[in-house]
mmCIF file of C-alpha atoms and ligand atoms in Angstrom:
data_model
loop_
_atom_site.group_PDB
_atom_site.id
_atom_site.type_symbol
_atom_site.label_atom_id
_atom_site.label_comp_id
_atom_site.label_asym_id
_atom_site.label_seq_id
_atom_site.Cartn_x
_atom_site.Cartn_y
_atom_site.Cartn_z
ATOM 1 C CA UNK A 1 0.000 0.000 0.000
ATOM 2 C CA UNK A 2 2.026 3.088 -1.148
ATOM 3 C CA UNK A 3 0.615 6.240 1.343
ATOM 4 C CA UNK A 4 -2.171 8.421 0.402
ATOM 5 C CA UNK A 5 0.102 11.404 0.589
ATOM 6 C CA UNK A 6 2.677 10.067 -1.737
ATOM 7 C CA UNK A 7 0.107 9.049 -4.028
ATOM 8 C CA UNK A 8 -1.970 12.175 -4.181
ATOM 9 C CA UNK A 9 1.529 14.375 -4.648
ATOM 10 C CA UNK A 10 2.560 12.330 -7.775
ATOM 11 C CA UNK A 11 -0.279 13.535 -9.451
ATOM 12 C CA UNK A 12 -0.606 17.360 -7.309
ATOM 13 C CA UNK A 13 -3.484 16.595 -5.921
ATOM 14 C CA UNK A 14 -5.253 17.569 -3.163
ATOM 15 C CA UNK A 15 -7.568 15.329 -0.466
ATOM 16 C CA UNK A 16 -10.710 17.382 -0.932
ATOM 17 C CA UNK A 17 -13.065 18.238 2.440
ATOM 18 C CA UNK A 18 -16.235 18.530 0.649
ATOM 19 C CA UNK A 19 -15.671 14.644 -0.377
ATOM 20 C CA UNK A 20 -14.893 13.334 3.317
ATOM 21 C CA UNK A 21 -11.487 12.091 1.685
ATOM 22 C CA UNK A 22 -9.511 11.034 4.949
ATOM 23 C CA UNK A 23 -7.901 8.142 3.429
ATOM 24 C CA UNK A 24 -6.857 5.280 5.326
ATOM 25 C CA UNK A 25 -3.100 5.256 5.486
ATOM 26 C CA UNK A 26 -2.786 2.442 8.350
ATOM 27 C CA UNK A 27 -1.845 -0.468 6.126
ATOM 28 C CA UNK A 28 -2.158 -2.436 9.713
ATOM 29 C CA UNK A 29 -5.762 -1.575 10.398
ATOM 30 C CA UNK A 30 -6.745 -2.183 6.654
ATOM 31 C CA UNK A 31 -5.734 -5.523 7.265
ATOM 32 C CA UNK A 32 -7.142 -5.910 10.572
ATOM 33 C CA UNK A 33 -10.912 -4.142 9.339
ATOM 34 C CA UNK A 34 -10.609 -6.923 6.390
ATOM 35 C CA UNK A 35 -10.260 -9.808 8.627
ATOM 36 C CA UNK A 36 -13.090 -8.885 10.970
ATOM 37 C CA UNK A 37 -15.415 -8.517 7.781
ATOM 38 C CA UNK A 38 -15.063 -12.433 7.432
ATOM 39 C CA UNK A 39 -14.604 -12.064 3.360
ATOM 40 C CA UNK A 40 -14.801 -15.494 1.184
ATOM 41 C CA UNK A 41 -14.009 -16.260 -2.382
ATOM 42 C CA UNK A 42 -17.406 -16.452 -3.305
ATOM 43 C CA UNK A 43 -18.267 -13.241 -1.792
ATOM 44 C CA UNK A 44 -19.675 -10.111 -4.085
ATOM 45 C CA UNK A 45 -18.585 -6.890 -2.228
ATOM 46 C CA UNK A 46 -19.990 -3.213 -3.401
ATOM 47 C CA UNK A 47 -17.640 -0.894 -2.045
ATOM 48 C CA UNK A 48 -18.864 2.826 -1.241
ATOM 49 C CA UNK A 49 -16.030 5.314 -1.988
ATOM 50 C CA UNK A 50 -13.060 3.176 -2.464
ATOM 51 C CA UNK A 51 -10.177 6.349 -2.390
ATOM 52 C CA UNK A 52 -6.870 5.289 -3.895
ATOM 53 C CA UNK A 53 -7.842 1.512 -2.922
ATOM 54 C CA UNK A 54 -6.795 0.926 1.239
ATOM 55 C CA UNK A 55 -9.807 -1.077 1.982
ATOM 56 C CA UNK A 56 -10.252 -2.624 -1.727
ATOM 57 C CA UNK A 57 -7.113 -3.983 -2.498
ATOM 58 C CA UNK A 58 -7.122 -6.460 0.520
ATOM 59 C CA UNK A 59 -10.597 -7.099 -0.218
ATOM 60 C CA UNK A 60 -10.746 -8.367 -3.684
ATOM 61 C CA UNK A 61 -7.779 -10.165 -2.533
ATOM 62 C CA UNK A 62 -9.954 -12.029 -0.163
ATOM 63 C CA UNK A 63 -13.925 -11.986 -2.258
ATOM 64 C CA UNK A 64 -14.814 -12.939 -5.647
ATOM 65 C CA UNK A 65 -15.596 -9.728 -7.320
ATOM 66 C CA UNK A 66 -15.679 -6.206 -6.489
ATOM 67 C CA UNK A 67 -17.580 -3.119 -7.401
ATOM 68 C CA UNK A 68 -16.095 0.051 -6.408
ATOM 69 C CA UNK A 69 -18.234 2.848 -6.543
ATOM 70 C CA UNK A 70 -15.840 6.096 -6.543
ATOM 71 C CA UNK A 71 -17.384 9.865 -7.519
ATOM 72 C CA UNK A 72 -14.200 11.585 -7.663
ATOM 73 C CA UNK A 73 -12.729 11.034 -11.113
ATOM 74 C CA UNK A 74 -9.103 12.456 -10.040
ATOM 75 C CA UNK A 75 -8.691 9.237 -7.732
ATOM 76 C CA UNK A 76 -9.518 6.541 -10.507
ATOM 77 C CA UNK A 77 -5.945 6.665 -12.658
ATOM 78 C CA UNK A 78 -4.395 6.466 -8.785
ATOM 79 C CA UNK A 79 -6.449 3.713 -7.590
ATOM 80 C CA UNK A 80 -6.385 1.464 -10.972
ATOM 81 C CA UNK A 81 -2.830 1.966 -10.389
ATOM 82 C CA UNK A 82 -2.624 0.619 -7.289
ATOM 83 C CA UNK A 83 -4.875 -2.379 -8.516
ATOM 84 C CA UNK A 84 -2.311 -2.870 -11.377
ATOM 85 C CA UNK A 85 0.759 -2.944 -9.162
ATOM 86 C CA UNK A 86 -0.738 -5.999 -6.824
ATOM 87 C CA UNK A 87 -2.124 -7.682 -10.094
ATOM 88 C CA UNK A 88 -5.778 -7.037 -8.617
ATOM 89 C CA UNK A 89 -7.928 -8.269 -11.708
ATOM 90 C CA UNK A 90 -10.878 -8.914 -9.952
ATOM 91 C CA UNK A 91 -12.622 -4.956 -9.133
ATOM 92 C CA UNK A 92 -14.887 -3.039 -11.626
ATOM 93 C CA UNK A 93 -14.276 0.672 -10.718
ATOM 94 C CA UNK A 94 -17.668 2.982 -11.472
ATOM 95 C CA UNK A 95 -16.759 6.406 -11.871
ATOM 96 C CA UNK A 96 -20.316 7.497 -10.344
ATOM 97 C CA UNK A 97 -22.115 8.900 -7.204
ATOM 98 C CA UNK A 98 -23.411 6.431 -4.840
ATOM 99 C CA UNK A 99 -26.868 7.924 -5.239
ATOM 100 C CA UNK A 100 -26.741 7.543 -8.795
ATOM 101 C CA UNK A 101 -25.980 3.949 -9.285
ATOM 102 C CA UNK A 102 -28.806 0.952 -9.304
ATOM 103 C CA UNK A 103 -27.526 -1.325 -6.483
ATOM 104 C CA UNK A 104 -29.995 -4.058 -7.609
ATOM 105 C CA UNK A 105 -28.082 -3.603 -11.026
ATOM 106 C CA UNK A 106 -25.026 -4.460 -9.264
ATOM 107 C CA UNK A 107 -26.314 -7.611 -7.177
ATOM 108 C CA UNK A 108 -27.674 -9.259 -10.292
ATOM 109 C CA UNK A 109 -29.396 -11.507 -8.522
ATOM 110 C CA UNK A 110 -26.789 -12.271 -5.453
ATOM 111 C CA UNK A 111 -26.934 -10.575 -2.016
ATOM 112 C CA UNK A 112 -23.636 -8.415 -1.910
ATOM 113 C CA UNK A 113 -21.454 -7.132 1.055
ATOM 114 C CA UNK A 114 -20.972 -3.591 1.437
ATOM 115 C CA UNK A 115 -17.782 -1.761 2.916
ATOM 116 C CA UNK A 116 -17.400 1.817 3.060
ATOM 117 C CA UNK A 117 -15.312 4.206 4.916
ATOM 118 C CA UNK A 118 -17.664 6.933 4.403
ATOM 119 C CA UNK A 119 -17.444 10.455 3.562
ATOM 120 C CA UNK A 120 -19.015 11.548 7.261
ATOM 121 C CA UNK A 121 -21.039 14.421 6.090
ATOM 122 C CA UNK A 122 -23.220 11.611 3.444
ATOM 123 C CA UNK A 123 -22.776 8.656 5.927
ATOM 124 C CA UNK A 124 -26.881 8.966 7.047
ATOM 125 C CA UNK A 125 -27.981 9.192 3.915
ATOM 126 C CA UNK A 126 -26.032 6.022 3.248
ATOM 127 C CA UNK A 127 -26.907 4.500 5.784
ATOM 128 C CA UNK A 128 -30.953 4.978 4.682
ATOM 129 C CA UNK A 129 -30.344 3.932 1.214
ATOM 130 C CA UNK A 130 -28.899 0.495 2.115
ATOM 131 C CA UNK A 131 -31.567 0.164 4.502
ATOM 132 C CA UNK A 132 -34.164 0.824 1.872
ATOM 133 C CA UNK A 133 -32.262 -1.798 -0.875
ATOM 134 C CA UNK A 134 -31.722 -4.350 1.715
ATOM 135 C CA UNK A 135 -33.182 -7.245 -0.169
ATOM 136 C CA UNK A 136 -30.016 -6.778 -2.208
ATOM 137 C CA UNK A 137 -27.685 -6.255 0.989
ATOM 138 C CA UNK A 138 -26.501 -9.228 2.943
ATOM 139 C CA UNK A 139 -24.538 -7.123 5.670
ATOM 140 C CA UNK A 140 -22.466 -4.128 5.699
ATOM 141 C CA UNK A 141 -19.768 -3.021 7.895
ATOM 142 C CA UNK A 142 -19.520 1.210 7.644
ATOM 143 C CA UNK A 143 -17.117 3.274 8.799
ATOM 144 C CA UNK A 144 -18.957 6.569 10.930
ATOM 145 C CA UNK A 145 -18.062 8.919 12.711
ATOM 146 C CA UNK A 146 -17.869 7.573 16.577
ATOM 147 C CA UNK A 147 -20.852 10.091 17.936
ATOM 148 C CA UNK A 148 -23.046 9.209 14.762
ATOM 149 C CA UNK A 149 -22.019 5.308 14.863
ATOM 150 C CA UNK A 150 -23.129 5.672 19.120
ATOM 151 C CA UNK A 151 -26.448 7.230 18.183
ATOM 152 C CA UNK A 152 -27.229 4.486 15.672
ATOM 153 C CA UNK A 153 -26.332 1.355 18.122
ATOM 154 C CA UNK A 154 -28.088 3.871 21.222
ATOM 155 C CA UNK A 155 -31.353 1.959 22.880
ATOM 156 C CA UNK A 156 -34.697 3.914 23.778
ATOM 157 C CA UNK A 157 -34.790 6.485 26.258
ATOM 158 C CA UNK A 158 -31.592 8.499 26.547
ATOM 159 C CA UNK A 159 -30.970 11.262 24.291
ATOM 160 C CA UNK A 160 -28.688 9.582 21.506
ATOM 161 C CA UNK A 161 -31.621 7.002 20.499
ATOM 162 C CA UNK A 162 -33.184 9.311 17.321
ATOM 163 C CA UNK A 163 -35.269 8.531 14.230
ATOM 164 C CA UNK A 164 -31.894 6.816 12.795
ATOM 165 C CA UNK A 165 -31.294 4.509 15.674
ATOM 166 C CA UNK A 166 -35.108 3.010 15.141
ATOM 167 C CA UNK A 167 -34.963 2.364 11.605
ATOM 168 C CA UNK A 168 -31.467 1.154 11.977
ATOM 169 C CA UNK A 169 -32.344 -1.428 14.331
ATOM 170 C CA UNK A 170 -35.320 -2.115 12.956
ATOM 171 C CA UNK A 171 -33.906 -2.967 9.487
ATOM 172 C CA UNK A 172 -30.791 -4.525 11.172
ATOM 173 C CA UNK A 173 -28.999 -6.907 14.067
ATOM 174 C CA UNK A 174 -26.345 -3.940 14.715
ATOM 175 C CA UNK A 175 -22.797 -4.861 16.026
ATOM 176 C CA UNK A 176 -19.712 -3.135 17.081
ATOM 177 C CA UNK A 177 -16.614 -3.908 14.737
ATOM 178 C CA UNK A 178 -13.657 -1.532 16.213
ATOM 179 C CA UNK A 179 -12.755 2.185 17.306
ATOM 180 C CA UNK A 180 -10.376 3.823 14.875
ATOM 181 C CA UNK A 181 -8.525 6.973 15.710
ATOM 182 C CA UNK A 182 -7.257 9.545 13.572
ATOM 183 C CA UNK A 183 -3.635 8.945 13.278
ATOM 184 C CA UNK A 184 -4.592 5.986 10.778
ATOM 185 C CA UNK A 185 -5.754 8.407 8.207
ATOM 186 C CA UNK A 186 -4.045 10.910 5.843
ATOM 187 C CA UNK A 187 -5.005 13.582 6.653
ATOM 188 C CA UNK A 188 -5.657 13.004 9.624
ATOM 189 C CA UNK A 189 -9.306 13.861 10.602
ATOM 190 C CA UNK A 190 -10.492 15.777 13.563
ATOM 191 C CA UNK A 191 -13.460 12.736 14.701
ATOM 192 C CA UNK A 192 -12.617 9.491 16.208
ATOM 193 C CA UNK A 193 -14.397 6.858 13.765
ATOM 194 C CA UNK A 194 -16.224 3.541 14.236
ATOM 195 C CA UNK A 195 -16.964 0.414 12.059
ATOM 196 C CA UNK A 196 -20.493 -1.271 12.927
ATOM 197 C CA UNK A 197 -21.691 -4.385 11.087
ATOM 198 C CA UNK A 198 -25.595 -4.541 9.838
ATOM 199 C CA UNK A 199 -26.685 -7.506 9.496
ATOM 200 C CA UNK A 200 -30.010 -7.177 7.623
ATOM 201 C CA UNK A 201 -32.950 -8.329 8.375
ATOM 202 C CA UNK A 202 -35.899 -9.282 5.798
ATOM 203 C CA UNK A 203 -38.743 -7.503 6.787
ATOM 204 C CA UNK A 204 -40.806 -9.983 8.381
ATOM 205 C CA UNK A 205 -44.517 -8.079 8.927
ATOM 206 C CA UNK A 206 -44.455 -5.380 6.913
ATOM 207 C CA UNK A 207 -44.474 -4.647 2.984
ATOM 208 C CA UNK A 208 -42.703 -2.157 1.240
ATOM 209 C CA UNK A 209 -45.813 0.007 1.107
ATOM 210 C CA UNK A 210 -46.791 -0.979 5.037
ATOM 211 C CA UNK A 211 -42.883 -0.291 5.624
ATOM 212 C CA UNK A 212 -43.113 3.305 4.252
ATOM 213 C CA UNK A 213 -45.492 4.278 6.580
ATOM 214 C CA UNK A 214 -43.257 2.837 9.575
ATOM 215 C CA UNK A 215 -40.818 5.074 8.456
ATOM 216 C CA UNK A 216 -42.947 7.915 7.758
ATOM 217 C CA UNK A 217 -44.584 7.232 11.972
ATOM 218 C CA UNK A 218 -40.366 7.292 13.447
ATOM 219 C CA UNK A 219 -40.043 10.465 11.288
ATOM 220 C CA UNK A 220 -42.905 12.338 12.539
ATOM 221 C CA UNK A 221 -42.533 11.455 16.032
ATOM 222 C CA UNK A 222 -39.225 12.576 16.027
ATOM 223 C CA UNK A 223 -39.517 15.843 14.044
ATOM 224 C CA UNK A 224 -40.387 17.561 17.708
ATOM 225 C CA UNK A 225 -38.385 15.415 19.742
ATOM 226 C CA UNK A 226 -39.249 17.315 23.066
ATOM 227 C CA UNK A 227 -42.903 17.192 22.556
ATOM 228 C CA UNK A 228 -45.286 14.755 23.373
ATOM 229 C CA UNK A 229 -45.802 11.820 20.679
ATOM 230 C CA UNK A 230 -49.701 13.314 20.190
ATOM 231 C CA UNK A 231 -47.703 16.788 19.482
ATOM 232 C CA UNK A 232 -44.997 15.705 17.493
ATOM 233 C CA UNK A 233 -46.676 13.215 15.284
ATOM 234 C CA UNK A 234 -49.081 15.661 13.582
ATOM 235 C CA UNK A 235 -46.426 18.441 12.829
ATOM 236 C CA UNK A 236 -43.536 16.778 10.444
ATOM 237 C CA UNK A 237 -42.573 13.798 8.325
ATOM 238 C CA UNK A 238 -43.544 13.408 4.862
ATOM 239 C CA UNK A 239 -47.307 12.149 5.172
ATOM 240 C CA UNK A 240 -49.823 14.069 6.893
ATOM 241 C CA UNK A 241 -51.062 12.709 10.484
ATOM 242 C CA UNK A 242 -54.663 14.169 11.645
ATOM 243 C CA UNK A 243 -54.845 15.112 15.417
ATOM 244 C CA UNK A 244 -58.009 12.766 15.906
ATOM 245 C CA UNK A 245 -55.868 9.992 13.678
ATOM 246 C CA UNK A 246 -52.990 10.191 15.735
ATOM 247 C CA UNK A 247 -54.898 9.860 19.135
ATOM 248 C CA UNK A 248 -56.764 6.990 18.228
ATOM 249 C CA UNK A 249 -53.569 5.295 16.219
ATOM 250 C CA UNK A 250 -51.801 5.612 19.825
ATOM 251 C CA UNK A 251 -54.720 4.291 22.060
ATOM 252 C CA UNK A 252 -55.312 1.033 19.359
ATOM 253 C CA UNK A 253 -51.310 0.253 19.951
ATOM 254 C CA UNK A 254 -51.636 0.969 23.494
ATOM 255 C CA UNK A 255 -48.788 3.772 23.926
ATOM 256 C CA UNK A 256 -49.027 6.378 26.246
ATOM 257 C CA UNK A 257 -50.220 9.992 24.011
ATOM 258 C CA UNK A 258 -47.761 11.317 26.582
ATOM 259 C CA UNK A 259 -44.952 9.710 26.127
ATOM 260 C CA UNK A 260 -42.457 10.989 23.599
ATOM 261 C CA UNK A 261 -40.337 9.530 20.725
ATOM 262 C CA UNK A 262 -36.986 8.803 22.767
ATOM 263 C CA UNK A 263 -38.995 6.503 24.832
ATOM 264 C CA UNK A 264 -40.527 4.183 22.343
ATOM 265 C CA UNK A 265 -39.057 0.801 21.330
ATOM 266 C CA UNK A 266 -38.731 -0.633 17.613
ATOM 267 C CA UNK A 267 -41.562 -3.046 18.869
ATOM 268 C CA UNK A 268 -43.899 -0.056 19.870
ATOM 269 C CA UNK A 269 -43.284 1.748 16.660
ATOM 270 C CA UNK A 270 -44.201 -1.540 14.980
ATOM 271 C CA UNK A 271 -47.563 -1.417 16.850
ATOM 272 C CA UNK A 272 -48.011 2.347 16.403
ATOM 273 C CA UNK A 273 -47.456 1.671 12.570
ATOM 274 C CA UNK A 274 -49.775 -1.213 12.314
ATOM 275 C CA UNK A 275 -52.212 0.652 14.430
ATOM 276 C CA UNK A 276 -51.766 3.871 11.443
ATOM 277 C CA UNK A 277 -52.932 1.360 8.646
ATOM 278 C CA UNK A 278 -55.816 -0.212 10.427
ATOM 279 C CA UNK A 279 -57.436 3.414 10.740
ATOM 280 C CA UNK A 280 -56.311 4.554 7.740
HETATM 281 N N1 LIG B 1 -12.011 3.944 1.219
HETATM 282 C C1 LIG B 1 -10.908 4.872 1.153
HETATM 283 C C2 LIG B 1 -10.010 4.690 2.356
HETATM 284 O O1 LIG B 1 -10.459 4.056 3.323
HETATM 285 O O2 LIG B 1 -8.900 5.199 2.339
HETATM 286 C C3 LIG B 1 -11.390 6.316 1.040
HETATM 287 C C4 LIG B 1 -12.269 6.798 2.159
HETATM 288 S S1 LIG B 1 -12.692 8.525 2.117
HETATM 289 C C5 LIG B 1 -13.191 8.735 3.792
HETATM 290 C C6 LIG B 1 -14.274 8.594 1.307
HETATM 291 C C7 LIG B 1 -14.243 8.284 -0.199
HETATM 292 O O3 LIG B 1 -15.589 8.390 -0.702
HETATM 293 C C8 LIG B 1 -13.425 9.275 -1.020
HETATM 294 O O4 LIG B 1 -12.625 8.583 -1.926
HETATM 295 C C9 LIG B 1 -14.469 10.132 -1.742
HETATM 296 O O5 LIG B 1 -14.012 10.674 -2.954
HETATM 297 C C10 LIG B 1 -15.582 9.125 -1.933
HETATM 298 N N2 LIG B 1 -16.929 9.716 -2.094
HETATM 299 C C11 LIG B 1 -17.410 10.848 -1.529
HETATM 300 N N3 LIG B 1 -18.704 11.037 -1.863
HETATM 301 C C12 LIG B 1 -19.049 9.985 -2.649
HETATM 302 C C13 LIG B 1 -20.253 9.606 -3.323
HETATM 303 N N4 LIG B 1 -21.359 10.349 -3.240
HETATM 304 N N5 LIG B 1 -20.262 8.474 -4.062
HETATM 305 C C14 LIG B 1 -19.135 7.702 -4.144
HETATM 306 N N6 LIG B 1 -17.974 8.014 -3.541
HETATM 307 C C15 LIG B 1 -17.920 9.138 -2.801
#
């Protein structure tokens, strides 16, 4: 692994902020991030933002294919020139935006593994995506930034557990991978960072329509997070929630109108969800 600041001064370039381009210039902890991923030769990895190659060279050593899904076009000559000097035949580079690219496309019919160490200031919106295309999505481990990555894993009723935390854990078994600091990365960034493995989950009781609405529920009743669930719920989110709807959705599931968002389980949300598309 030749270091991200050599690389990037052979060609006088720069690592650019608005990108989240802290590369990973620990050739130790690449290794160590790939062995905890648990990486076969018949796995399909889709790799989000793949730099000048840290994490991807050591993983298409280890999978069967993978796709490597980089938006800046100054990094692509660097990182197929990395591939090149390990004889790495086995990674399709897409010069694209993560947003723009059809991840069902990419699957073709087999459930991939994701890796990403992700540009912090997109790492939500990721996050969501892969949570919506998880019938494509076998796990993913993601690399956040350590108060984000503690939010997502937080459980009901302190202040970390948000919107995020519920439909993370409702979409996935979340698990801890390993605490990163920022001497590992060129440059070095001003965060600690986390890697947390998803495990998805199918989605047992609810349809992609019926799941919507779940999502659309943990929105609302987080859009006012200090107000009571019968306050929050009617005043944000993308769908529209009636006063009178909201009261009776939260009597038919059995939750408190009281109680607010922090305080409600993934179970409870299920049941204030279900309760939503009975009445409506
Ligand atoms: N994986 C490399 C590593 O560990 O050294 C690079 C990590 S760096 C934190 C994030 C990478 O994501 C950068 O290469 C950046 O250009 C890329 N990136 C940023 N936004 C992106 C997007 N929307 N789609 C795809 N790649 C993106």
């Amino acid at each position: 692994m030749t270091h991200p600041g050599q690389l990037l001064k052979q060609r006088e370039l720069y690592a650019g902020k608005e990108l989240g381009q802290n590369f990973l210039s620990n050739p130790g902890m690449a290794r160590l991030i790939v062995g905890k991923i648990g990486i076969s030769k018949e796995t399909r990895v889709l790799e989000i933002g793949p730099g000048l190659g840290a994490l991807t060279i050591p993983v298409a050593q280890a999978a069967f294919h993978v796709t490597a899904v980089e938006k800046d076009s100054r990094l692509i000559p660097l990182l197929q020139q990395e591939l090149d000097s390990e004889n790495v035949e086995n990674v399709d580079i897409l010069n694209k935006d993560i947003f723009k690219v059809d991840i069902k496309e990419i699957a073709n019919n087999r459930k991939l593994v994701v890796i990403g160490n992700l540009p912090y200031n997109i790492s939500s919106q990721i996050l969501i995506r892969l949570i919506e295309e998880r019938t494509y999505v076998e796990k993913a481990f993601l690399m956040f930034q350590k108060e984000l990555a503690k939010r997502i894993i937080a459980p009901p009723g302190g202040r970390e557990y948000s919107r995020l935390s519920a439909v993370a854990q409702y979409a996935a078994d979340i698990s801890f991978v390993t605490h990163i600091g920022p001497a590992s990365f060129f440059p070095k960034p001003d965060v600690d960072s986390i890697i947390l493995k998803f495990n998805f989950l199918e989605p047992e009781d609810f349809n992609k329509e019926q799941e919507k609405v779940l999502f659309d529920v943990i929105k609302a009743s987080f859009s006012k997070r200090r107000k009571t669930l019968k306050n929050s719920m009617t005043g944000g989110g993308d769908r529209e929630f009636k006063k009178e709807m909201v009261a009776h959705a939260l009597e038919l599931a059995g939750i408190d109108a009281n109680r607010r968002a922090e305080t409600l389980t993934v179970e409870e949300f299920k049941s204030l969800a279900r309760a939503v598309l009975e009445i409506s």
